Short mmCIF file of C-alpha atoms and ligand atoms in Angstrom, two decimals:
data_model
loop_
_atom_site.label_atom_id
_atom_site.label_comp_id
_atom_site.label_asym_id
_atom_site.label_seq_id
_atom_site.Cartn_x
_atom_site.Cartn_y
_atom_site.Cartn_z
CA MET K 46 15.33 10.83 14.99
CA LYS K 47 13.82 10.47 11.53
CA LYS K 48 10.13 9.64 11.53
CA ILE K 49 9.76 6.66 9.22
CA ALA K 50 6.48 4.94 8.40
CA VAL K 51 5.87 1.75 6.52
CA PHE K 52 2.83 1.56 4.24
CA PRO K 53 2.30 -2.18 3.83
CA GLY K 54 -0.06 -3.80 1.39
CA SER K 55 -0.59 -6.13 -1.52
CA PHE K 56 -0.93 -3.25 -4.01
CA ASP K 57 -2.21 -5.64 -6.67
CA PRO K 58 -2.32 -3.15 -8.32
CA PHE K 59 -1.36 0.19 -6.73
CA THR K 60 -4.31 2.61 -7.16
CA ILE K 61 -4.91 6.36 -6.91
CA GLY K 62 -6.36 5.62 -3.46
CA HIS K 63 -3.00 4.26 -2.29
CA GLU K 64 -1.12 7.12 -3.96
CA ALA K 65 -3.23 9.77 -2.21
CA ILE K 66 -2.69 8.21 1.22
CA VAL K 67 1.10 8.18 0.71
CA ARG K 68 1.23 11.77 -0.56
CA ARG K 69 -0.88 13.05 2.33
CA ALA K 70 1.22 11.13 4.85
CA LEU K 71 4.37 12.89 3.65
CA ILE K 72 3.29 15.83 5.84
CA LEU K 73 3.44 13.59 8.89
CA PHE K 74 6.57 11.55 8.21
CA ASP K 75 10.11 12.21 7.00
CA GLU K 76 10.17 9.01 5.00
CA ILE K 77 7.61 6.47 3.87
CA ILE K 78 8.50 2.95 2.84
CA ILE K 79 5.89 1.33 0.67
CA ALA K 80 6.39 -2.33 1.51
CA VAL K 81 4.82 -4.83 -0.84
CA GLY K 82 3.81 -7.98 0.99
CA ALA K 83 5.31 -11.04 -0.66
CA ASN K 84 2.95 -13.69 0.64
CA ALA K 85 3.88 -17.02 -0.95
CA LEU K 86 0.41 -18.43 -0.18
CA LYS K 87 -1.47 -15.55 -1.79
CA LYS K 88 -1.98 -15.76 -5.54
CA ASN K 89 -1.34 -12.30 -6.93
CA TYR K 90 -2.28 -11.03 -10.37
CA TYR K 91 0.82 -8.88 -10.85
CA SER K 92 4.17 -10.36 -9.82
CA LEU K 93 6.08 -8.82 -6.95
CA SER K 94 8.62 -7.23 -9.29
CA THR K 95 5.88 -5.79 -11.52
CA ARG K 96 4.06 -4.28 -8.54
CA LYS K 97 7.28 -2.69 -7.28
CA GLU K 98 8.14 -1.39 -10.75
CA MET K 99 4.70 0.24 -11.07
CA ILE K 100 5.00 1.94 -7.67
CA ASN K 101 8.52 3.12 -8.51
CA LEU K 102 7.15 4.99 -11.52
CA VAL K 103 4.70 6.88 -9.30
CA PHE K 104 7.31 8.10 -6.81
CA LYS K 105 10.44 8.34 -8.93
CA ASP K 106 10.64 12.10 -8.21
CA GLU K 107 9.88 11.80 -4.49
CA PRO K 108 13.09 10.85 -2.64
CA ARG K 109 11.23 10.54 0.67
CA VAL K 110 9.26 7.56 -0.62
CA LYS K 111 11.08 4.22 -0.87
CA ILE K 112 9.76 0.96 -2.27
CA SER K 113 10.52 -2.37 -0.69
CA HIS K 114 9.00 -5.79 -0.04
CA TYR K 115 8.84 -8.22 2.84
CA GLU K 116 7.67 -11.63 3.89
CA GLY K 117 6.18 -12.52 7.24
CA LEU K 118 4.77 -10.21 9.88
CA THR K 119 4.64 -6.48 9.20
CA VAL K 120 5.67 -5.67 12.79
CA ASP K 121 8.76 -7.90 12.42
CA TYR K 122 9.67 -6.01 9.26
CA CYS K 123 9.28 -2.72 11.20
CA SER K 124 11.38 -3.93 14.14
CA ARG K 125 14.16 -5.26 11.87
CA ASN K 126 14.35 -1.89 10.10
CA ASN K 127 13.78 0.41 13.10
CA ILE K 128 10.49 1.74 11.75
CA GLY K 129 8.22 3.31 14.38
CA PHE K 130 4.99 3.84 12.44
CA LEU K 131 2.67 1.68 10.44
CA LEU K 132 0.47 3.61 8.00
CA ARG K 133 -2.89 2.32 6.75
CA GLY K 134 -5.77 3.83 4.83
CA LEU K 135 -9.42 3.61 5.89
CA ARG K 136 -12.32 3.65 3.46
CA THR K 137 -15.29 2.09 5.19
CA ALA K 138 -16.59 0.77 8.49
CA ALA K 139 -15.53 -2.70 7.29
CA ASP K 140 -11.96 -1.42 6.81
CA PHE K 141 -12.11 0.05 10.30
CA GLU K 142 -13.15 -3.22 11.95
CA PHE K 143 -10.50 -5.18 10.04
CA GLU K 144 -7.76 -2.64 10.76
CA ARG K 145 -8.76 -2.26 14.40
CA ALA K 146 -8.20 -5.96 15.09
CA ILE K 147 -4.86 -6.01 13.28
CA ALA K 148 -3.63 -2.81 14.95
CA GLN K 149 -4.61 -4.02 18.42
CA VAL K 150 -2.89 -7.37 17.89
CA ASN K 151 0.17 -5.56 16.52
CA LYS K 152 0.22 -3.40 19.66
CA VAL K 153 0.52 -6.55 21.77
CA LEU K 154 3.24 -8.00 19.54
CA ALA K 155 5.20 -4.75 19.20
CA PRO K 156 4.18 -2.08 21.77
CA ASP K 157 6.65 0.50 20.42
CA ILE K 158 5.13 0.61 16.94
CA GLU K 159 2.21 3.01 16.42
CA SER K 160 -0.41 2.39 13.76
CA VAL K 161 -1.54 5.57 12.05
CA PHE K 162 -4.70 5.72 9.92
CA LEU K 163 -5.67 8.23 7.29
CA LEU K 164 -9.28 8.40 6.19
CA THR K 165 -9.62 8.29 2.43
CA VAL K 166 -11.07 11.24 0.53
CA PRO K 167 -14.70 10.50 -0.49
CA GLU K 168 -13.75 10.30 -4.20
CA HIS K 169 -11.53 7.31 -3.44
CA SER K 170 -13.64 5.38 -0.97
CA HIS K 171 -15.06 3.05 -3.64
CA ILE K 172 -11.69 2.17 -5.13
CA ASN K 173 -10.22 -1.15 -4.21
CA SER K 174 -7.56 -3.28 -5.87
CA THR K 175 -9.80 -6.34 -6.19
CA ILE K 176 -12.33 -4.53 -8.36
CA VAL K 177 -9.63 -2.74 -10.37
CA ARG K 178 -7.91 -6.09 -10.98
CA ASP K 179 -11.18 -7.65 -12.17
CA ILE K 180 -11.64 -4.82 -14.68
CA ILE K 181 -8.10 -5.33 -16.00
CA ARG K 182 -8.48 -9.13 -16.17
CA SER K 183 -11.71 -8.73 -18.11
CA GLY K 184 -10.07 -6.41 -20.64
CA GLY K 185 -11.74 -3.20 -19.39
CA ASP K 186 -10.17 0.22 -19.05
CA ALA K 187 -9.12 0.71 -15.42
CA SER K 188 -6.82 3.65 -16.09
CA VAL K 189 -8.93 6.20 -14.14
CA PHE K 190 -8.23 4.21 -10.96
CA ILE K 191 -4.49 3.94 -11.53
CA PRO K 192 -1.87 6.68 -10.96
CA ALA K 193 -1.14 8.62 -14.17
CA ALA K 194 2.53 7.55 -14.11
CA ILE K 195 1.55 3.90 -14.65
CA ASP K 196 0.64 2.91 -18.19
CA LEU K 197 -1.15 -0.41 -17.76
CA LYS K 198 -0.45 -1.36 -21.39
CA ASN K 199 3.19 -1.85 -20.40
CA PHE K 200 2.43 -4.45 -17.74
CA ARG K 201 1.16 -8.01 -17.94
CA GLY K 202 -0.58 -9.95 -15.21
CA GLU K 203 0.31 -13.52 -14.28
CA GLU K 204 -2.90 -15.22 -15.40
P1 LIG C 422 -3.94 -5.32 1.99
O1 LIG C 422 -3.90 -6.63 1.28
O2 LIG C 422 -2.89 -5.18 3.05
O3 LIG C 422 -5.29 -4.85 2.44
P2 LIG C 422 -4.14 -3.31 -0.08
O4 LIG C 422 -3.18 -3.12 -1.19
O5 LIG C 422 -5.52 -3.74 -0.45
O6 LIG C 422 -3.42 -4.32 0.87
O7 LIG C 422 -4.26 -1.99 0.79
C1 LIG C 422 -3.16 -1.41 1.45
C2 LIG C 422 -3.65 -0.27 2.33
O8 LIG C 422 -4.23 0.75 1.53
C3 LIG C 422 -4.74 -0.67 3.33
O9 LIG C 422 -4.56 0.07 4.52
C4 LIG C 422 -6.01 -0.25 2.65
O10 LIG C 422 -7.04 0.02 3.57
C5 LIG C 422 -5.54 1.03 1.96
N1 LIG C 422 -6.36 1.36 0.80
C6 LIG C 422 -6.69 0.57 -0.24
N2 LIG C 422 -7.45 1.23 -1.13
C7 LIG C 422 -7.61 2.49 -0.63
C8 LIG C 422 -8.33 3.67 -1.07
N3 LIG C 422 -9.05 3.66 -2.19
N4 LIG C 422 -8.28 4.76 -0.29
C9 LIG C 422 -7.57 4.75 0.86
N5 LIG C 422 -6.89 3.69 1.35
C10 LIG C 422 -6.91 2.57 0.60
#
């Protein structure tokens, strides 16, 4: 059976930290689905379609990476699509505590789905989408934090 993992997140925007986690995880999985969470209650800077378009540019030459989106619980998305693994990245102790609670709750909700964590490389541990977004909103140059395939000049935020 094909080993498929979902990499869920807001990706607002997708950073080099996210990209590195996906590329490293390709050794572990046959296919990775980057699933952009479409949370109606969460105000995002980049629209869902813009976020997906940006991620598509990064992996256009990698057929084992697919881009999708979902609403609702991540484990329900996995169950609906027969996905056995949930991939997350860890940067800090705060990430660990947050992810631990979610993964343990997910284990109760969906015992067959395994959460798999990759520790970020030290060069990426300070990169987070909130800070990158603030730089972009304030007119700064955030390009060093964004995958080379994405030219931020071609994308507009919502506000
Ligand atoms: P969420 O809103 O689900 O936290 P994010 O887009 O912020 O979505 O993050 C998605 C996943 O990527 C999370 O597992 C997060 O810990 C991980 N991640 C974010 N930034 C980095 C980074 N710089 N290095 C490694 N993992 C990261």
